[in-house]
PDB file of C-alpha atoms in Angstrom:
ATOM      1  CA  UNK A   6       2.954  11.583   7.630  1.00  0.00           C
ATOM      2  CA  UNK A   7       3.630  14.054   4.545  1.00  0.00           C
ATOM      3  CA  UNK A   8       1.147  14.690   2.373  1.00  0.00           C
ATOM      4  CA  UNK A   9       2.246  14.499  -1.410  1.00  0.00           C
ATOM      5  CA  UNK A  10      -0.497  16.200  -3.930  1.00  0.00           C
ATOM      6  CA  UNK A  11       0.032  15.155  -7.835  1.00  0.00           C
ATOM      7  CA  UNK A  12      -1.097  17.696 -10.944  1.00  0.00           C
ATOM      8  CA  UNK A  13      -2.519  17.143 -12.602  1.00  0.00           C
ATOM      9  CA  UNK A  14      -4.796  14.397 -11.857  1.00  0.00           C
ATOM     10  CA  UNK A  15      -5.237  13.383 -15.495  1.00  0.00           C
ATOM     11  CA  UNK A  16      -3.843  14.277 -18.759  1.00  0.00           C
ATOM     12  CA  UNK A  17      -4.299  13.011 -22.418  1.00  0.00           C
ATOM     13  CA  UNK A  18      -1.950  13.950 -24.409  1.00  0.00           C
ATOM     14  CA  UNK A  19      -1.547  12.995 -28.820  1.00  0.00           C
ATOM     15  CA  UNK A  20       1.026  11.348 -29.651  1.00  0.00           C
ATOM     16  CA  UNK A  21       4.686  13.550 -29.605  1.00  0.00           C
ATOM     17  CA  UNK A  22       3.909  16.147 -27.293  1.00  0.00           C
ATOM     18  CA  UNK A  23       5.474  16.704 -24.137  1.00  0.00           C
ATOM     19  CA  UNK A  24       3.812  17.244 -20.942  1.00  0.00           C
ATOM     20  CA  UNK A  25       5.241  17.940 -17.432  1.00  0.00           C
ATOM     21  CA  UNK A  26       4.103  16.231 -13.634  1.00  0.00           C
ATOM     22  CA  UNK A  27       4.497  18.004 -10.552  1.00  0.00           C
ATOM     23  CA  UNK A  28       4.477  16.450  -6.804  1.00  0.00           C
ATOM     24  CA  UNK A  29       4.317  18.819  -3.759  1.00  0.00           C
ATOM     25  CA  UNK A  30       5.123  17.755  -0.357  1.00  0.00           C
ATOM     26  CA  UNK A  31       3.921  19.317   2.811  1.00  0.00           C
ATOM     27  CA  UNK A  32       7.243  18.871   4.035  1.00  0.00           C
ATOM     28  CA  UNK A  33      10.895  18.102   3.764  1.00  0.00           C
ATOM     29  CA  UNK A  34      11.571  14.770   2.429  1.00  0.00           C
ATOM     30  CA  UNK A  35      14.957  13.466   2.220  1.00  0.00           C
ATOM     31  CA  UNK A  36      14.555  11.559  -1.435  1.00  0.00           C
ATOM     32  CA  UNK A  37      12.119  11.264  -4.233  1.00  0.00           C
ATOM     33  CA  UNK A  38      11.020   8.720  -5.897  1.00  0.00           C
ATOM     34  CA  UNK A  39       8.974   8.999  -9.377  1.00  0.00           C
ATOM     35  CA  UNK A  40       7.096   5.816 -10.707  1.00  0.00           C
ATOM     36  CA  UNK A  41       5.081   4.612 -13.717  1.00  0.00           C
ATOM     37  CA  UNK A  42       2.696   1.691 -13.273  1.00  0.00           C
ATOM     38  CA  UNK A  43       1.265   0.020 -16.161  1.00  0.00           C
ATOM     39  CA  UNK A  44      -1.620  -1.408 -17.087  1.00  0.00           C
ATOM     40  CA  UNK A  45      -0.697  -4.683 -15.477  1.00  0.00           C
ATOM     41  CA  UNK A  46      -0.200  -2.894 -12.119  1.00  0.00           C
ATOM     42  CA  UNK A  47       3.906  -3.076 -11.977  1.00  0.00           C
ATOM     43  CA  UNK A  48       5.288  -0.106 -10.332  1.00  0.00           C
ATOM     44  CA  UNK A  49       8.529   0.787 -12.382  1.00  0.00           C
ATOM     45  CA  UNK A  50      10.913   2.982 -10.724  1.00  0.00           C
ATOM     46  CA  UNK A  51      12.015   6.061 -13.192  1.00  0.00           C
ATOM     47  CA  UNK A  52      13.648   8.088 -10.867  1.00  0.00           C
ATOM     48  CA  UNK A  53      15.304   8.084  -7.257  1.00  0.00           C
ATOM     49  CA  UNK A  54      16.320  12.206  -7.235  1.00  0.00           C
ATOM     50  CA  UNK A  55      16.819  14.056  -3.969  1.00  0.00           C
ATOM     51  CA  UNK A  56      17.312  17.231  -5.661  1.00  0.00           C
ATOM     52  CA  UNK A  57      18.762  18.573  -8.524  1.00  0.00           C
ATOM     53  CA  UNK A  58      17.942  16.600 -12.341  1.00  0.00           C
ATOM     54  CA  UNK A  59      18.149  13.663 -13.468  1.00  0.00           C
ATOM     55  CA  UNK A  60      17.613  12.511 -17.369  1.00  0.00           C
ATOM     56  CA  UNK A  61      17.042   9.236 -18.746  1.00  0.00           C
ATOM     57  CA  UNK A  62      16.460   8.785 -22.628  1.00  0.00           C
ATOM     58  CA  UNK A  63      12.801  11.253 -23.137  1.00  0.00           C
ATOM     59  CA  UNK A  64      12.137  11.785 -19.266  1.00  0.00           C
ATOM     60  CA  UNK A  65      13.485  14.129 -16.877  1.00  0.00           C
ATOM     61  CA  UNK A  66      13.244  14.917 -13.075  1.00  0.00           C
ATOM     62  CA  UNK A  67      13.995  18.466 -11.277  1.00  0.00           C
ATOM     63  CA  UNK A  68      13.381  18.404  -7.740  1.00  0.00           C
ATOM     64  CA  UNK A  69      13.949  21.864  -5.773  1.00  0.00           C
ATOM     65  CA  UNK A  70      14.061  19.946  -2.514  1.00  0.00           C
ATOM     66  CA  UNK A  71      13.828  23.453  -0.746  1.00  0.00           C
ATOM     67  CA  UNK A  72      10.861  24.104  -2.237  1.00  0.00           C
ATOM     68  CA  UNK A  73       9.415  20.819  -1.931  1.00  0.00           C
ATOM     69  CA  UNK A  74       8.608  19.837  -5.209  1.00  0.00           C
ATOM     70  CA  UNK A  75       9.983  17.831  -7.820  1.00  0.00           C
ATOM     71  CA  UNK A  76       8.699  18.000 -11.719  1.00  0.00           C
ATOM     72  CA  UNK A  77       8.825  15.004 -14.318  1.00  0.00           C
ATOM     73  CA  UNK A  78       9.527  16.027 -18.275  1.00  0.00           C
ATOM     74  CA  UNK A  79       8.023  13.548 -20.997  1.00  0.00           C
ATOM     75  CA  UNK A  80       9.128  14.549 -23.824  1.00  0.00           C
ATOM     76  CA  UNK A  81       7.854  12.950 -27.561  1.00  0.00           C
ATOM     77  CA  UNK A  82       5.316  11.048 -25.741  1.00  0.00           C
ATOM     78  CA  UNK A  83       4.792   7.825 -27.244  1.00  0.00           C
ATOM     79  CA  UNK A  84       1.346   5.247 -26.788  1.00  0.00           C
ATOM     80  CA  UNK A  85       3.698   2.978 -23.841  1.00  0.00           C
ATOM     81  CA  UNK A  86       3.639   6.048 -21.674  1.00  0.00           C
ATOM     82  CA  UNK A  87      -0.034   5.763 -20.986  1.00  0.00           C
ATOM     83  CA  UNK A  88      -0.479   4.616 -17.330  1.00  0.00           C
ATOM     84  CA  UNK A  89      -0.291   6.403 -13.957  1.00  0.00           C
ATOM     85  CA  UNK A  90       2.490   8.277 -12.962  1.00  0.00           C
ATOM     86  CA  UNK A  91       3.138   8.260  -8.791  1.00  0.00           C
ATOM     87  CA  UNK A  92       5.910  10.241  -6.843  1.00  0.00           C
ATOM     88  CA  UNK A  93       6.669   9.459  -3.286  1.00  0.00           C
ATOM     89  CA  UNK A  94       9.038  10.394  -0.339  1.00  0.00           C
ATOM     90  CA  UNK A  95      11.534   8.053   0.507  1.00  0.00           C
ATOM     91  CA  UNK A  96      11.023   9.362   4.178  1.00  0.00           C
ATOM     92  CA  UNK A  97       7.643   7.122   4.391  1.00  0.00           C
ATOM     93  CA  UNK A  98       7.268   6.400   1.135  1.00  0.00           C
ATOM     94  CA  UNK A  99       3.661   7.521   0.730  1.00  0.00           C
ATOM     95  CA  UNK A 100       2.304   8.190  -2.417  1.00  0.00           C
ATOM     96  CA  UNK A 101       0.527  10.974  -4.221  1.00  0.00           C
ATOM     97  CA  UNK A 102      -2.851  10.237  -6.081  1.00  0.00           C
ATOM     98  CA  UNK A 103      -1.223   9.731  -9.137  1.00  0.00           C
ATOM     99  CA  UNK A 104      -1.236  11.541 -12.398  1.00  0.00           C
ATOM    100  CA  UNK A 105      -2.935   9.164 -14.789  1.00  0.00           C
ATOM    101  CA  UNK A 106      -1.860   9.950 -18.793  1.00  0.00           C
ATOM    102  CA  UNK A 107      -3.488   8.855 -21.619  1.00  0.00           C
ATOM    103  CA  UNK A 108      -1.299   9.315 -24.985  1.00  0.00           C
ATOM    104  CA  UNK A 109      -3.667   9.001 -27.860  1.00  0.00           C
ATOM    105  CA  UNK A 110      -1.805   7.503 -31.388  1.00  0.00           C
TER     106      UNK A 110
ATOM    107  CA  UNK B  12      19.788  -4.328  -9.203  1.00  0.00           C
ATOM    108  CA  UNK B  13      17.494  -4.929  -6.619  1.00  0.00           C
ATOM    109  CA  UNK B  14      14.904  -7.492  -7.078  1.00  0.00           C
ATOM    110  CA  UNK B  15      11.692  -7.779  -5.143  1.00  0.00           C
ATOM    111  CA  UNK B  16       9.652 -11.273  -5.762  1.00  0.00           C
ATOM    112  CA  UNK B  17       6.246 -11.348  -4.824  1.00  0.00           C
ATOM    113  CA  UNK B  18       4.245 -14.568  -4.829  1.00  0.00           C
ATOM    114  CA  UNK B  19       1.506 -15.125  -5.584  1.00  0.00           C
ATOM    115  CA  UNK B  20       0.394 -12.741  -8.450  1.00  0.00           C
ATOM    116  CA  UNK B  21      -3.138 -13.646  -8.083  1.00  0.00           C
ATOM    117  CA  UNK B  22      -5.497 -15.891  -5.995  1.00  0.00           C
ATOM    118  CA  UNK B  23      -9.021 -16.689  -5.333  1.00  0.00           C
ATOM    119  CA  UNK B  24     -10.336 -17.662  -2.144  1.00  0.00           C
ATOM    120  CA  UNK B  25     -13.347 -18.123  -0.057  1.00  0.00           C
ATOM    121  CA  UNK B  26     -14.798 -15.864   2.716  1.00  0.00           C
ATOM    122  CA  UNK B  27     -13.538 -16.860   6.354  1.00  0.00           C
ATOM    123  CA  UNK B  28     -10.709 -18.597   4.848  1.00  0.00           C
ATOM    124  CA  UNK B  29      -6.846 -16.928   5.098  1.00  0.00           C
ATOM    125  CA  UNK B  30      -4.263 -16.030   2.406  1.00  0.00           C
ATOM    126  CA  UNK B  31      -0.422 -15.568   2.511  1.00  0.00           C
ATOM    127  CA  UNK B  32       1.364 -13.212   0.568  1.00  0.00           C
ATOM    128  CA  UNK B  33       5.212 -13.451   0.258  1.00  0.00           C
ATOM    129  CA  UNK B  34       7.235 -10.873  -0.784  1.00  0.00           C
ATOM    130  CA  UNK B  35      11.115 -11.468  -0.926  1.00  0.00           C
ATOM    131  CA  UNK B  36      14.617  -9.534  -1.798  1.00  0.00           C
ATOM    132  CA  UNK B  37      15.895 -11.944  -4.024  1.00  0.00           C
ATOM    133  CA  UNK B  38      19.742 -10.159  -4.614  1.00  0.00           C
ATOM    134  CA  UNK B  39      19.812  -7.683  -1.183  1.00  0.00           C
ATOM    135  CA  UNK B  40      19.014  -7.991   2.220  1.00  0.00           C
ATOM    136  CA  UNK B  41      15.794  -5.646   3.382  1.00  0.00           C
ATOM    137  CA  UNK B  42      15.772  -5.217   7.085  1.00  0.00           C
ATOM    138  CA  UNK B  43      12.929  -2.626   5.823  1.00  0.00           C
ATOM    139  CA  UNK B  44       9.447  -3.649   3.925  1.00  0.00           C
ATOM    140  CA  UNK B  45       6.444  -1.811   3.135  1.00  0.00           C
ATOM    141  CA  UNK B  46       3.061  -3.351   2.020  1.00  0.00           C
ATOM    142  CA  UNK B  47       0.688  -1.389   0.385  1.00  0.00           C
ATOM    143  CA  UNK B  48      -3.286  -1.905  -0.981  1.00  0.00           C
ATOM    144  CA  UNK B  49      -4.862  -0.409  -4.230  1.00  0.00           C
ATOM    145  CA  UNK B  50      -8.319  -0.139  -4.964  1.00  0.00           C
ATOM    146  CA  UNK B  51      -9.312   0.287  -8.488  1.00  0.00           C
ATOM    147  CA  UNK B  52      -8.427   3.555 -10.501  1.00  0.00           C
ATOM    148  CA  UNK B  53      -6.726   4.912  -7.337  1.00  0.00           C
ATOM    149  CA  UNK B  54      -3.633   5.582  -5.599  1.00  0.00           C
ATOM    150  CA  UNK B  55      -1.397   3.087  -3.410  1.00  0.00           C
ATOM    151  CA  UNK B  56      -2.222   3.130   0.348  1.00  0.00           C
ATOM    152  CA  UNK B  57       0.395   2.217   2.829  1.00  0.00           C
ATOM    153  CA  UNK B  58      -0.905  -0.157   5.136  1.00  0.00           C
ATOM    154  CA  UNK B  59       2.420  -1.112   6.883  1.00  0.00           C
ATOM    155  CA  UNK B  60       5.938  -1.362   7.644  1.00  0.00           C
ATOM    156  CA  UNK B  61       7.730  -4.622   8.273  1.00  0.00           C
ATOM    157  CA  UNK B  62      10.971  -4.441  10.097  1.00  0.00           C
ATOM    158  CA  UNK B  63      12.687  -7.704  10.385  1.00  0.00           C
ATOM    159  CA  UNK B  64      12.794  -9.177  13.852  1.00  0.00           C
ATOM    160  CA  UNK B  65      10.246  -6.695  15.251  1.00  0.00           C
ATOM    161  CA  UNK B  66       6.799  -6.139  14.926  1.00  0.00           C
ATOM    162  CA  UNK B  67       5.325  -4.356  12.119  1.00  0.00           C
ATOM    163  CA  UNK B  68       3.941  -1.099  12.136  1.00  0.00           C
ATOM    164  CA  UNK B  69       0.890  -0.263  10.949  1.00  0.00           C
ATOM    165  CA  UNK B  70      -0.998   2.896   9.599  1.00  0.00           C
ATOM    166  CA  UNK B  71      -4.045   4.211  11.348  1.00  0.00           C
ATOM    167  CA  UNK B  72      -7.256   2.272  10.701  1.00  0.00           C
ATOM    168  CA  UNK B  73      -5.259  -1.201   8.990  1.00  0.00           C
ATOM    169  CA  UNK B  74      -6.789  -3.730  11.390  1.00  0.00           C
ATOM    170  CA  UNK B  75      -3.337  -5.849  12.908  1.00  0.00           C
ATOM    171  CA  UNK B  76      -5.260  -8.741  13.696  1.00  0.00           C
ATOM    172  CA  UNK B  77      -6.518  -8.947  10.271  1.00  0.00           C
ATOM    173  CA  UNK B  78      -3.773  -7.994   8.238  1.00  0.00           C
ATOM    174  CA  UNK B  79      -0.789 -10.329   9.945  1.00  0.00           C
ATOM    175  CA  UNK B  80       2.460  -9.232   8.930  1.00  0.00           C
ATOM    176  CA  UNK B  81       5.756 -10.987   9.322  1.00  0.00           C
ATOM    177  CA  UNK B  82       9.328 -10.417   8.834  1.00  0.00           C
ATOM    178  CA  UNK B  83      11.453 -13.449   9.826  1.00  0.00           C
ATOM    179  CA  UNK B  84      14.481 -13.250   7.972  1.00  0.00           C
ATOM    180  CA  UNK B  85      16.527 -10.319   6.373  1.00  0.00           C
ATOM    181  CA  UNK B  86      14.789 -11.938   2.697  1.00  0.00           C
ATOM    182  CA  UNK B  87      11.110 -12.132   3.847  1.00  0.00           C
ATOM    183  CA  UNK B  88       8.355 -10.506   4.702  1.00  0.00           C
ATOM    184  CA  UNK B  89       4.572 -12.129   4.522  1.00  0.00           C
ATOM    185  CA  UNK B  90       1.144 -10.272   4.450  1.00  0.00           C
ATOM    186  CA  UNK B  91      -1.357 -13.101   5.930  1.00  0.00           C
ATOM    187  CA  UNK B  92      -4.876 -11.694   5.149  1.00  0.00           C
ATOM    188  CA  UNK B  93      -7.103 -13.507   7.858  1.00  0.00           C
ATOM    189  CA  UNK B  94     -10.485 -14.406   7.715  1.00  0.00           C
ATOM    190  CA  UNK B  95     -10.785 -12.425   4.439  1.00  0.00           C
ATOM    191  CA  UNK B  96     -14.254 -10.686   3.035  1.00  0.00           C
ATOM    192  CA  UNK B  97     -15.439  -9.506  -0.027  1.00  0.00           C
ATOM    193  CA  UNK B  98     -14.359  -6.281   0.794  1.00  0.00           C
ATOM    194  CA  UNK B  99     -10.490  -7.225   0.993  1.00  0.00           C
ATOM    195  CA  UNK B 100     -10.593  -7.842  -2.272  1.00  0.00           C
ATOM    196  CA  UNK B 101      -7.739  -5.847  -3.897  1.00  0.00           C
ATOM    197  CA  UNK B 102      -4.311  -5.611  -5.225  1.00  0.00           C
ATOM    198  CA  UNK B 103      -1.613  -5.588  -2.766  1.00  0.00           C
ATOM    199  CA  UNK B 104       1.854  -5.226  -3.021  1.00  0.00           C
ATOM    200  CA  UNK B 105       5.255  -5.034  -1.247  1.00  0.00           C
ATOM    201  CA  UNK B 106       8.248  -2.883  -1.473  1.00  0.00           C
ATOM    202  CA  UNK B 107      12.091  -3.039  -0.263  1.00  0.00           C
ATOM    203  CA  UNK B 108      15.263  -1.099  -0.463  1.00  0.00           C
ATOM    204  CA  UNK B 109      18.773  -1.723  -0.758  1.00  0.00           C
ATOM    205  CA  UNK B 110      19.122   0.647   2.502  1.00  0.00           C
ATOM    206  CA  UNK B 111      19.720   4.529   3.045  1.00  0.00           C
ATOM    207  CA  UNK B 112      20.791   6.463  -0.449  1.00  0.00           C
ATOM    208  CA  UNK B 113      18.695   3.647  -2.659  1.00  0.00           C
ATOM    209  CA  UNK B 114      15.404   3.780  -3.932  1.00  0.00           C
ATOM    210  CA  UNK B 115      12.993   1.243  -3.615  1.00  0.00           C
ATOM    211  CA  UNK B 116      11.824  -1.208  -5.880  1.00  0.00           C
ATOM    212  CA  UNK B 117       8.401  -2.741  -5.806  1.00  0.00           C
ATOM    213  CA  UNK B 118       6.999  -6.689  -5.999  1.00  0.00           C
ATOM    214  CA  UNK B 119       4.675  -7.635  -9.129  1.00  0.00           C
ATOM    215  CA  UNK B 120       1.356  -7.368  -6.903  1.00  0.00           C
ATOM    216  CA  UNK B 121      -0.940  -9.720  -5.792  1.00  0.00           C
ATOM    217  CA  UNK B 122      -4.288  -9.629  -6.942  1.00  0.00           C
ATOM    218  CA  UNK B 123      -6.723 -10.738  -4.086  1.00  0.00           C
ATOM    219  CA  UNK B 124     -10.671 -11.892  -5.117  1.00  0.00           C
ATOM    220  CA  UNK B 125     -12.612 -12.950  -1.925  1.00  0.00           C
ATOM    221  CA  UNK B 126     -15.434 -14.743  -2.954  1.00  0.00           C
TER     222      UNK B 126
END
């Protein structure tokens, strides 16, 4: 299967700054999926993006699909942002170990 | 959008005894499942994937026998954990997709103590 490797593995971040998430796959995947689970263990989905970007309120994807990666933008973090962040190839839809952020108030 | 139901969120059982897990497509049908396991503080591992009408397909080292998965209708897939230990304790949780160009969308989880 592809291998997907997360950076960085954790980040704490205050309150209002933004921070950026990077997945690399070993190898071409046809989609990409970013998540964010919360505390309670729901997996949301944030973004389905096979390339290009993709914005939604204070996140944004890029994903360079020939360069197999794919970058999430959080932007004026806020406390509800805390949690792990997972991406994952829709090919096989394994994840990455997950970036786990901790946004301090 | 696409809504995946998983039932139950949580149980407790006994060693030797068996659990079902359901996971369902409530608005779309999933001819496609995956189930997945999560252990504590790390990341999700695939375990299998459940094709409706076929057997599933499992990852290296998930034990078939133990983990029994079926997919009998286009809405349904079930995780059966037989003859569960202490050690199966974990979160578990199933994913579907609307088909080719969609994401996927993920149950609630089921959180599994074997005592």
């Amino acid at each position: 299967g592809i291998q997907v490797e997360q950076s960085p593995p954790d980040l704490i971040l205050q309150e209002g700054a933004n921070s950026t998430l990077r997945c690399n796959f070993s190898d071409s995947v046809n989609n990409l999926q970013w998540f964010h689970q919360n505390p309670w263990g729901q997996l949301i989905n944030l973004f389905y993006i096979p390339s290009g970007t993709k914005q939604n309120g204070r996140l944004s994807a890029t994903t360079v699909a020939t360069e197999r990666y794919s970058l999430l933008y959080i932007s004026s973090s806020q406390t509800t942002d805390s949690g792990v962040y997972f991406c994952a190839g829709t090919n096989d839809m394994r994840f990455g170990a997950g970036t786990r952020l901790t946004v301090k108030p | 959008g696409a809504v995946v139901s998983q039932h139950p969120s949580w149980v407790i059982c006994k060693s030797g005894t068996s659990v079902k897990i359901e996971c369902r497509s409530l608005d779309f049908q999933a001819t496609t499942m995956f189930w997945y396991r999560q252990f504590p503080k790390q990341s999700l591992m695939l375990m299998a994937t459940s094709n409706e009408g076929s057997k599933a397909t499992y990852e290296q080292g998930v034990e078939k026998d133990k983990f029994l998965i079926n997919h009998a209708s286009l809405t349904l897939s079930t995780l059966t954990v037989t003859s569960a230990h202490p050690e199966d304790s974990s979160f578990y949780i199933c994913s579907a997709s609307l088909g080719s160009g969609y994401g996927y969308t993920f149950g609630s989880g089921t959180r599994l103590t074997v005592v």
